[in-house]
PDB file of C-alpha atoms in Angstrom:
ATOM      1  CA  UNK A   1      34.566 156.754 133.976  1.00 40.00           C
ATOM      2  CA  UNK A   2      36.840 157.117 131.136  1.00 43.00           C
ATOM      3  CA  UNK A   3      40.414 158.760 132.032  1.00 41.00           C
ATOM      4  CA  UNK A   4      40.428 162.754 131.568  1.00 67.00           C
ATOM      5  CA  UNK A   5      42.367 165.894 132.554  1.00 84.00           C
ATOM      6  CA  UNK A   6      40.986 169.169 132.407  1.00 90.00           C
ATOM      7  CA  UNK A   7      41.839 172.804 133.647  1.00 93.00           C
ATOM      8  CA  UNK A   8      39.917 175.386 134.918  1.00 94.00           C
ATOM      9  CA  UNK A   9      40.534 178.112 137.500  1.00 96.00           C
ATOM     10  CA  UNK A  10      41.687 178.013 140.996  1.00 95.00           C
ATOM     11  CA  UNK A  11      39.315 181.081 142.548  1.00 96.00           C
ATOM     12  CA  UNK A  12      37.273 184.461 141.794  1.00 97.00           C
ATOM     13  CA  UNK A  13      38.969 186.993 140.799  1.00 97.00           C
ATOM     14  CA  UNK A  14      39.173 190.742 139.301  1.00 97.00           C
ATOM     15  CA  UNK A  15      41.559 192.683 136.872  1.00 97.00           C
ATOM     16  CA  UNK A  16      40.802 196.180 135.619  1.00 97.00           C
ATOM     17  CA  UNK A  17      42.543 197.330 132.688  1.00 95.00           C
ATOM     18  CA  UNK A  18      42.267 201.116 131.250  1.00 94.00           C
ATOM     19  CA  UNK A  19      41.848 202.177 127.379  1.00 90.00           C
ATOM     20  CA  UNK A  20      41.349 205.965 126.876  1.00 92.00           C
ATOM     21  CA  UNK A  21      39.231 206.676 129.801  1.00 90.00           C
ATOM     22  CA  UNK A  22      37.121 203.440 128.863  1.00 89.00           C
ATOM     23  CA  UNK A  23      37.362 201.016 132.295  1.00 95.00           C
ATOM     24  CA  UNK A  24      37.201 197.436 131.485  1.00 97.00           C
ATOM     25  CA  UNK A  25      36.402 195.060 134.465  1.00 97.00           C
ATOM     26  CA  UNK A  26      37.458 191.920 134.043  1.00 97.00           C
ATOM     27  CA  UNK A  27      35.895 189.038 136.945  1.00 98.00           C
ATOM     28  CA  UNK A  28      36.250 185.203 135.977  1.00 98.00           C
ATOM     29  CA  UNK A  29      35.202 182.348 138.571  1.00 97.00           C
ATOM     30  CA  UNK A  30      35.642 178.691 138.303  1.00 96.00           C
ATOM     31  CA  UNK A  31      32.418 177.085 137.834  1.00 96.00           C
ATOM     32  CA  UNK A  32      30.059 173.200 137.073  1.00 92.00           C
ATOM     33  CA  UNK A  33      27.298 174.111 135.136  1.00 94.00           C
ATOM     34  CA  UNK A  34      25.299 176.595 133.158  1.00 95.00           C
ATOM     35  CA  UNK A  35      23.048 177.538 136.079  1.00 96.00           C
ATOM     36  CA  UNK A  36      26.545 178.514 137.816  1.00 97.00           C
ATOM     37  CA  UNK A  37      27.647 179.982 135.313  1.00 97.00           C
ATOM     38  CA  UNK A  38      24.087 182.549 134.766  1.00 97.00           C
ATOM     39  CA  UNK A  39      24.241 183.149 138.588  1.00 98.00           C
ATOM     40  CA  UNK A  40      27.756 184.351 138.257  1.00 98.00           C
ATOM     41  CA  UNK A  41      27.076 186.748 135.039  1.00 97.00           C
ATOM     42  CA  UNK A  42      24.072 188.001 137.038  1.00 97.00           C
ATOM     43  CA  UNK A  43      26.275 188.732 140.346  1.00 97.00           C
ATOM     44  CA  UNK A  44      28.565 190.817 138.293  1.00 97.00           C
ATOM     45  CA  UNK A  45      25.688 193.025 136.534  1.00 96.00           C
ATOM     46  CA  UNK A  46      24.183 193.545 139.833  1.00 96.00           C
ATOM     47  CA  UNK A  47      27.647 195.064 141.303  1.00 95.00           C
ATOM     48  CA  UNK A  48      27.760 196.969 138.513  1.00 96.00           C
ATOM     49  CA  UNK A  49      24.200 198.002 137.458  1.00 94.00           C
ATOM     50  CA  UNK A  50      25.975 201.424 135.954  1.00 94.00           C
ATOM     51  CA  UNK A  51      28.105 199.898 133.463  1.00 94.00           C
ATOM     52  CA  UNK A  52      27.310 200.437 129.635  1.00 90.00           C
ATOM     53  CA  UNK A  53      28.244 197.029 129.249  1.00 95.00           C
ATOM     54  CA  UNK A  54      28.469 193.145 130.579  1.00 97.00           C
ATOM     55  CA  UNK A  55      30.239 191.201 127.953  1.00 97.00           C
ATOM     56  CA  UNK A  56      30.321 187.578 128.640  1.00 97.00           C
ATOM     57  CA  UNK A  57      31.557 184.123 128.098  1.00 97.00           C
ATOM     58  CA  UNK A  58      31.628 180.402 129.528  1.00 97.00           C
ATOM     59  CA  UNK A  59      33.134 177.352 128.702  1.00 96.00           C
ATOM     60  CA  UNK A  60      31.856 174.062 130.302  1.00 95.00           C
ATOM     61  CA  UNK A  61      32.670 170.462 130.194  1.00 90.00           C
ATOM     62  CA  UNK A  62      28.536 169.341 130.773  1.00 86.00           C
ATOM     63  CA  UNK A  63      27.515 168.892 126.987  1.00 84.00           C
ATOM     64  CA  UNK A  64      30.295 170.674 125.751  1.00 87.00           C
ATOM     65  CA  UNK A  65      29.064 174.069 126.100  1.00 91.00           C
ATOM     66  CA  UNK A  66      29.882 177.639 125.587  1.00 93.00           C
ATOM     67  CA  UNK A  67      28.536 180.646 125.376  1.00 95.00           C
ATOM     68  CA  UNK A  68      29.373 184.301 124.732  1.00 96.00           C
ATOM     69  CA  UNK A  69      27.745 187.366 124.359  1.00 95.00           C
ATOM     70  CA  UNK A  70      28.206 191.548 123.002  1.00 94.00           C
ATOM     71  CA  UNK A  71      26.191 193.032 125.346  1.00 93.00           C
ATOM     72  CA  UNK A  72      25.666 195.575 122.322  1.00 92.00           C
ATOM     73  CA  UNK A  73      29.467 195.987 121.045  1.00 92.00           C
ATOM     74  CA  UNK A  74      30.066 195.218 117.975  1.00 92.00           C
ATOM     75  CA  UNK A  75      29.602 191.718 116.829  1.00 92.00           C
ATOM     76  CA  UNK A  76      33.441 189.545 116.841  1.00 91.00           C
ATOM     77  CA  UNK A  77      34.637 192.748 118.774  1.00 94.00           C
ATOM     78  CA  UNK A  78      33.974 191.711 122.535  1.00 95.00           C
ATOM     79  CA  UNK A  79      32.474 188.672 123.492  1.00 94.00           C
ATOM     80  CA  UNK A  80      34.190 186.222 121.414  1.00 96.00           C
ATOM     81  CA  UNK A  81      37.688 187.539 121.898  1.00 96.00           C
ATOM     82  CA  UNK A  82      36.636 186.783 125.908  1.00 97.00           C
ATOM     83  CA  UNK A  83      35.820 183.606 124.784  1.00 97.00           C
ATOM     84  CA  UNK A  84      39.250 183.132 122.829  1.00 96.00           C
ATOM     85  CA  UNK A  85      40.854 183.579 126.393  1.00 97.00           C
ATOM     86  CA  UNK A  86      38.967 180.736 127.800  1.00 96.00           C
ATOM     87  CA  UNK A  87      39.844 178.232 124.593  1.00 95.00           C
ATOM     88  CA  UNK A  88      42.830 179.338 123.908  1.00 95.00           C
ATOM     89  CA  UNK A  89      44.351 178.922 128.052  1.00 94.00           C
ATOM     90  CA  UNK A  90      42.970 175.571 127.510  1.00 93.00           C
ATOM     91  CA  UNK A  91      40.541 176.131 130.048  1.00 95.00           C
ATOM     92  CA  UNK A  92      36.724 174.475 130.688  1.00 94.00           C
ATOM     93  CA  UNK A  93      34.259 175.117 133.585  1.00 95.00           C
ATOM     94  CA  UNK A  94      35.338 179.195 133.749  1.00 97.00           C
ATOM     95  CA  UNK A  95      33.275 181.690 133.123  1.00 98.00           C
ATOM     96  CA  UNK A  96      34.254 185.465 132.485  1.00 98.00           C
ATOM     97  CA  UNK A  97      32.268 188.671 132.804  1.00 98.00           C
ATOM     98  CA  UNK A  98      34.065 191.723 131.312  1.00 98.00           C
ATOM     99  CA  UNK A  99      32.198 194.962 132.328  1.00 97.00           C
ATOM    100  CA  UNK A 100      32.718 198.640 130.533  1.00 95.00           C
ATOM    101  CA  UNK A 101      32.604 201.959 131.806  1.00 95.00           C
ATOM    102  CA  UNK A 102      32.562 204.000 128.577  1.00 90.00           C
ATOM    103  CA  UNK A 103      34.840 206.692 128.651  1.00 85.00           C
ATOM    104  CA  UNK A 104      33.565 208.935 126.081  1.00 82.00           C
ATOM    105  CA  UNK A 105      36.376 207.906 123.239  1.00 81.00           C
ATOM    106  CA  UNK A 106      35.235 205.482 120.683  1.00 82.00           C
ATOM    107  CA  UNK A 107      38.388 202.950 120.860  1.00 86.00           C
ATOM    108  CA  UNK A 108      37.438 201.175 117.341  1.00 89.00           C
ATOM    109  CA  UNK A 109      37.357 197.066 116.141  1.00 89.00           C
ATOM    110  CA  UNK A 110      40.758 196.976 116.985  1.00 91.00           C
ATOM    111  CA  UNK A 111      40.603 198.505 120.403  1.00 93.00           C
ATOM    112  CA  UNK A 112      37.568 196.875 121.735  1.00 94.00           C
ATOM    113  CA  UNK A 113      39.060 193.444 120.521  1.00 95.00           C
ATOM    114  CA  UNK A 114      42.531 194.360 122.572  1.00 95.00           C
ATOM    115  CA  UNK A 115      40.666 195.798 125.683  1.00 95.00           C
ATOM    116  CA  UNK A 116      38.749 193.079 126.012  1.00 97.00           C
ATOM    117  CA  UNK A 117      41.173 190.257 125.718  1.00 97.00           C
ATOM    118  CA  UNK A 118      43.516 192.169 128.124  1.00 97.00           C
ATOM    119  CA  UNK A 119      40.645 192.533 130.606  1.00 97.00           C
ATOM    120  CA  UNK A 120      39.658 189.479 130.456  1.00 97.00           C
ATOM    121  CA  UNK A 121      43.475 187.769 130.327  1.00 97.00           C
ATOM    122  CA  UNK A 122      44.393 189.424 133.671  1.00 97.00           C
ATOM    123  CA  UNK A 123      41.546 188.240 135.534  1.00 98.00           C
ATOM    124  CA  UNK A 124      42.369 184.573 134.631  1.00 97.00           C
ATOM    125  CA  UNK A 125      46.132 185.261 135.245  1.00 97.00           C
ATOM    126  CA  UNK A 126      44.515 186.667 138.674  1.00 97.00           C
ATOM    127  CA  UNK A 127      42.645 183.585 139.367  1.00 97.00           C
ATOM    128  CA  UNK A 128      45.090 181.313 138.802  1.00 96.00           C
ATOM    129  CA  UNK A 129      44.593 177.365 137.510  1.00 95.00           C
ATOM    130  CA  UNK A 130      43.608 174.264 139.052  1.00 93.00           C
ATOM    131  CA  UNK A 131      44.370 171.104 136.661  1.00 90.00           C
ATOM    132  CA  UNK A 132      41.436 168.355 137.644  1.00 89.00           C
ATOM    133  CA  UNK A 133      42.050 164.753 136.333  1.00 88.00           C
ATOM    134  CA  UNK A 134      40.908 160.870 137.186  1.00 90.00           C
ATOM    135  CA  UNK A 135      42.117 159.935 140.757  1.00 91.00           C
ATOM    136  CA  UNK A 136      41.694 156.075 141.648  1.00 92.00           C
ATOM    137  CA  UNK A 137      40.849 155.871 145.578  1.00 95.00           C
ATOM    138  CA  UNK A 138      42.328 152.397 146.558  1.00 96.00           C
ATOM    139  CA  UNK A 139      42.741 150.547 150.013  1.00 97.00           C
ATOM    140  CA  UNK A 140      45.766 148.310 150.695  1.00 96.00           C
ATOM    141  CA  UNK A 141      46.010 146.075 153.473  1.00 96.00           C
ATOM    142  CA  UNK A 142      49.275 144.168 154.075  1.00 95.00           C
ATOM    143  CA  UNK A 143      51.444 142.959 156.655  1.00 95.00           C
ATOM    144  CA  UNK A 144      54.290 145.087 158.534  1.00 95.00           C
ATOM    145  CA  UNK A 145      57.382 143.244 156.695  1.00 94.00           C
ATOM    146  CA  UNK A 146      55.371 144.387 153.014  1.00 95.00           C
ATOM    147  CA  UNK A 147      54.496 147.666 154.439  1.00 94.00           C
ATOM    148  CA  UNK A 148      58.471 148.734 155.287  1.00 93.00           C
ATOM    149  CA  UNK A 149      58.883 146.780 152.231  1.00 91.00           C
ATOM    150  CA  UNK A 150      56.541 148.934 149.820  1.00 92.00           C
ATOM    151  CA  UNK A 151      56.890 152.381 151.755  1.00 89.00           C
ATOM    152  CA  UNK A 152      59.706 153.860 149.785  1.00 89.00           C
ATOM    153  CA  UNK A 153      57.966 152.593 146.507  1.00 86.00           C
ATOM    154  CA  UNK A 154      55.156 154.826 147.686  1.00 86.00           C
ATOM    155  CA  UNK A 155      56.828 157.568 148.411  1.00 83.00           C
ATOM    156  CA  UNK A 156      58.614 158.053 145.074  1.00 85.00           C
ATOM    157  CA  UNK A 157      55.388 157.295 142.949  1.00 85.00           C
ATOM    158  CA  UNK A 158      52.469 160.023 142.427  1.00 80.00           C
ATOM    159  CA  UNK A 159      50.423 158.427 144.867  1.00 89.00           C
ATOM    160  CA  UNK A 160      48.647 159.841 147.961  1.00 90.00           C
ATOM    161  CA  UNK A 161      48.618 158.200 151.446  1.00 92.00           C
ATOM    162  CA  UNK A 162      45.068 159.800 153.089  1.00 93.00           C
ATOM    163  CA  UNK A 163      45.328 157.364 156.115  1.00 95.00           C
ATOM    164  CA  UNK A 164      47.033 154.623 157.740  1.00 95.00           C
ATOM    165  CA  UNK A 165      45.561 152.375 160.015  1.00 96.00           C
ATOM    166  CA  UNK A 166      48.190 149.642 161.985  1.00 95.00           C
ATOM    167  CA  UNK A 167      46.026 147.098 163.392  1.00 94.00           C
ATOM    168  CA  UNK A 168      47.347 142.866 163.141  1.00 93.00           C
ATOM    169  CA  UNK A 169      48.560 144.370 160.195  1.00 94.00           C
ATOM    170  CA  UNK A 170      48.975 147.913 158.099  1.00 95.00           C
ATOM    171  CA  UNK A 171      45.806 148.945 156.135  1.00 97.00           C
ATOM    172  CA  UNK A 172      46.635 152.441 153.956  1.00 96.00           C
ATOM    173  CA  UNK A 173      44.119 154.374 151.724  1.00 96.00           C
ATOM    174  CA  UNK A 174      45.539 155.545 148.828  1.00 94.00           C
ATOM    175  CA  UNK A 175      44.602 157.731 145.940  1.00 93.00           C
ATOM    176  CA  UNK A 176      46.564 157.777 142.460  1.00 90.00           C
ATOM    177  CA  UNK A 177      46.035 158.843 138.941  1.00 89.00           C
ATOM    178  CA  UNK A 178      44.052 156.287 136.998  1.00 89.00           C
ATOM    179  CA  UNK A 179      46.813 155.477 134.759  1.00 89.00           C
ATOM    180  CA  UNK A 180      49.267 154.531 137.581  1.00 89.00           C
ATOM    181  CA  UNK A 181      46.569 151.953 139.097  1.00 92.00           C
ATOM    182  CA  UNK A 182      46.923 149.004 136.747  1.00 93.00           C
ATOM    183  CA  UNK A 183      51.088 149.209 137.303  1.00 94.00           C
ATOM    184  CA  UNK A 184      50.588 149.868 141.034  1.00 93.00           C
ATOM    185  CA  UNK A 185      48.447 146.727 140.993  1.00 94.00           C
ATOM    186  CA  UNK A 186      51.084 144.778 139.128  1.00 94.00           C
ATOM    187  CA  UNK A 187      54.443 145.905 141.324  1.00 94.00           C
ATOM    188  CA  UNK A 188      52.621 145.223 144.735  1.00 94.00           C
ATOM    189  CA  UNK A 189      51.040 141.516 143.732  1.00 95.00           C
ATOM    190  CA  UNK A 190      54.395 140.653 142.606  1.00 94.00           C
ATOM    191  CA  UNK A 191      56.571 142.738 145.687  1.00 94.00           C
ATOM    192  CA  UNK A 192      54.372 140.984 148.498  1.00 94.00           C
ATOM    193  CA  UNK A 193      53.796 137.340 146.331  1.00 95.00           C
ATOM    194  CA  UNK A 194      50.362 138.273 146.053  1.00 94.00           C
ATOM    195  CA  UNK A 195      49.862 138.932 149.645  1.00 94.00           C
ATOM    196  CA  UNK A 196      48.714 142.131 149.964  1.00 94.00           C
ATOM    197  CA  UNK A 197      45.470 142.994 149.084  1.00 95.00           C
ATOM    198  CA  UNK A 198      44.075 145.586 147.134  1.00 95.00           C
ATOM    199  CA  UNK A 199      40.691 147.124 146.971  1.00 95.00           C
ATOM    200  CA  UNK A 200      39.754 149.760 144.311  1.00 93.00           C
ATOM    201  CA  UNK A 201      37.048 152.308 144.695  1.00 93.00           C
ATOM    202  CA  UNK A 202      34.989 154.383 141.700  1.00 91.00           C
ATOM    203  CA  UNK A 203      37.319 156.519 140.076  1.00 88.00           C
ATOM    204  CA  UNK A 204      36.550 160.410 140.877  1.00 88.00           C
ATOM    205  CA  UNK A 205      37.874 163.772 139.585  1.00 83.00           C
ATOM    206  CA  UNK A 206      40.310 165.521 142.209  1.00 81.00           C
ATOM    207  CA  UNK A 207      42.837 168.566 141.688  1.00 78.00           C
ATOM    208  CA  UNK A 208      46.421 168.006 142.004  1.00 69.00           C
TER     209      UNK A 208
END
């Protein structure tokens, strides 16, 4: 698995915004793949089954995928400008479902294209973000005099101690960003003389 960092968003969440009695109804959601994604859209219209419109758009990581859609507004004026949220917050694996009450006042290209984006900018800033990158899950067995030894060393690097098991000797499982391993490696075979004993895992994606 090659190294990567991406962002998407932390939870579900809701924003309304208000143009000249038009309601705009902004819900965005974290989500993995397109089937997510088309559940999600189809949870919204369903809470909403009176609205005049559901614009929508998604941004994945699988394939490199996104989608938007008018939902009968004028073409650049609604879906895309969702859309421009998503790319533009640097965000991937988020969807966003912007639903209008019409409000009887036509709000022109202009309008639409600012309703929208503020609808659908306050439900990400709502949601929050959750930055995902390459986490290397490693096991380190060592003796006591290493372990007191490396501790501190631990403690001021980004790495994670999930568990510590003291046995004959300390064994720790640790998780760190891919790109500290190889140093990580190279401090603790030359801090212990080579006594300690690592054991990488599979890479995996985690949050920070």
């Amino acid at each position: 698995m090659a190294e990567a960092v991406y962002t998407t968003l932390d939870c579900v969440a809701s924003y309304t915004y208000e143009e000249k009695k038009s309601v705009f109804i902004g819900d965005a959601s974290p989500v993995t793949t397109e089937e997510e994604a088309l559940a999600f859209i189809a949870s919204v219209k369903a809470k909403y089954p009176d609205a005049r419109h559901h614009v929508y758009a998604y941004l994945l990581r699988e394939n490199s995928k996104n989608r938007y859609s008018d939902d009968h507004e004028p073409q650049g004026t609604a879906g895309m400008p969702v859309l421009d949220v998503l790319r533009k917050g640097g965000f991937t694996d988020a969807v966003i479902v912007v639903t209008r009450y019409f409000g009887g006042i036509l709000l022109g290209a202009g309008g639409l294209v600012r309703a929208y984006t503020a609808a659908a900018s306050g439900a990400v800033k709502a949601a929050g973000t959750r930055t995902y990158r390459t986490y290397r899950p490693v096991t380190l067995s060592l003796s006591y005099t290493d372990y007191n030894k490396l501790l501190p060393e631990l403690e001021k690097r980004s790495i994670r101690i999930l568990d510590t098991a003291y046995a004959e000797g300390v064994t720790l499982s640790l998780s760190m960003p891919e790109e500290e391993y190889p140093p990580f490696e190279k401090y603790v075979t030359e801090a212990t003389a080579a006594r300690a004993v690592l054991i990488p895992s599979d890479p995996i994606f985690d949050h920070d």
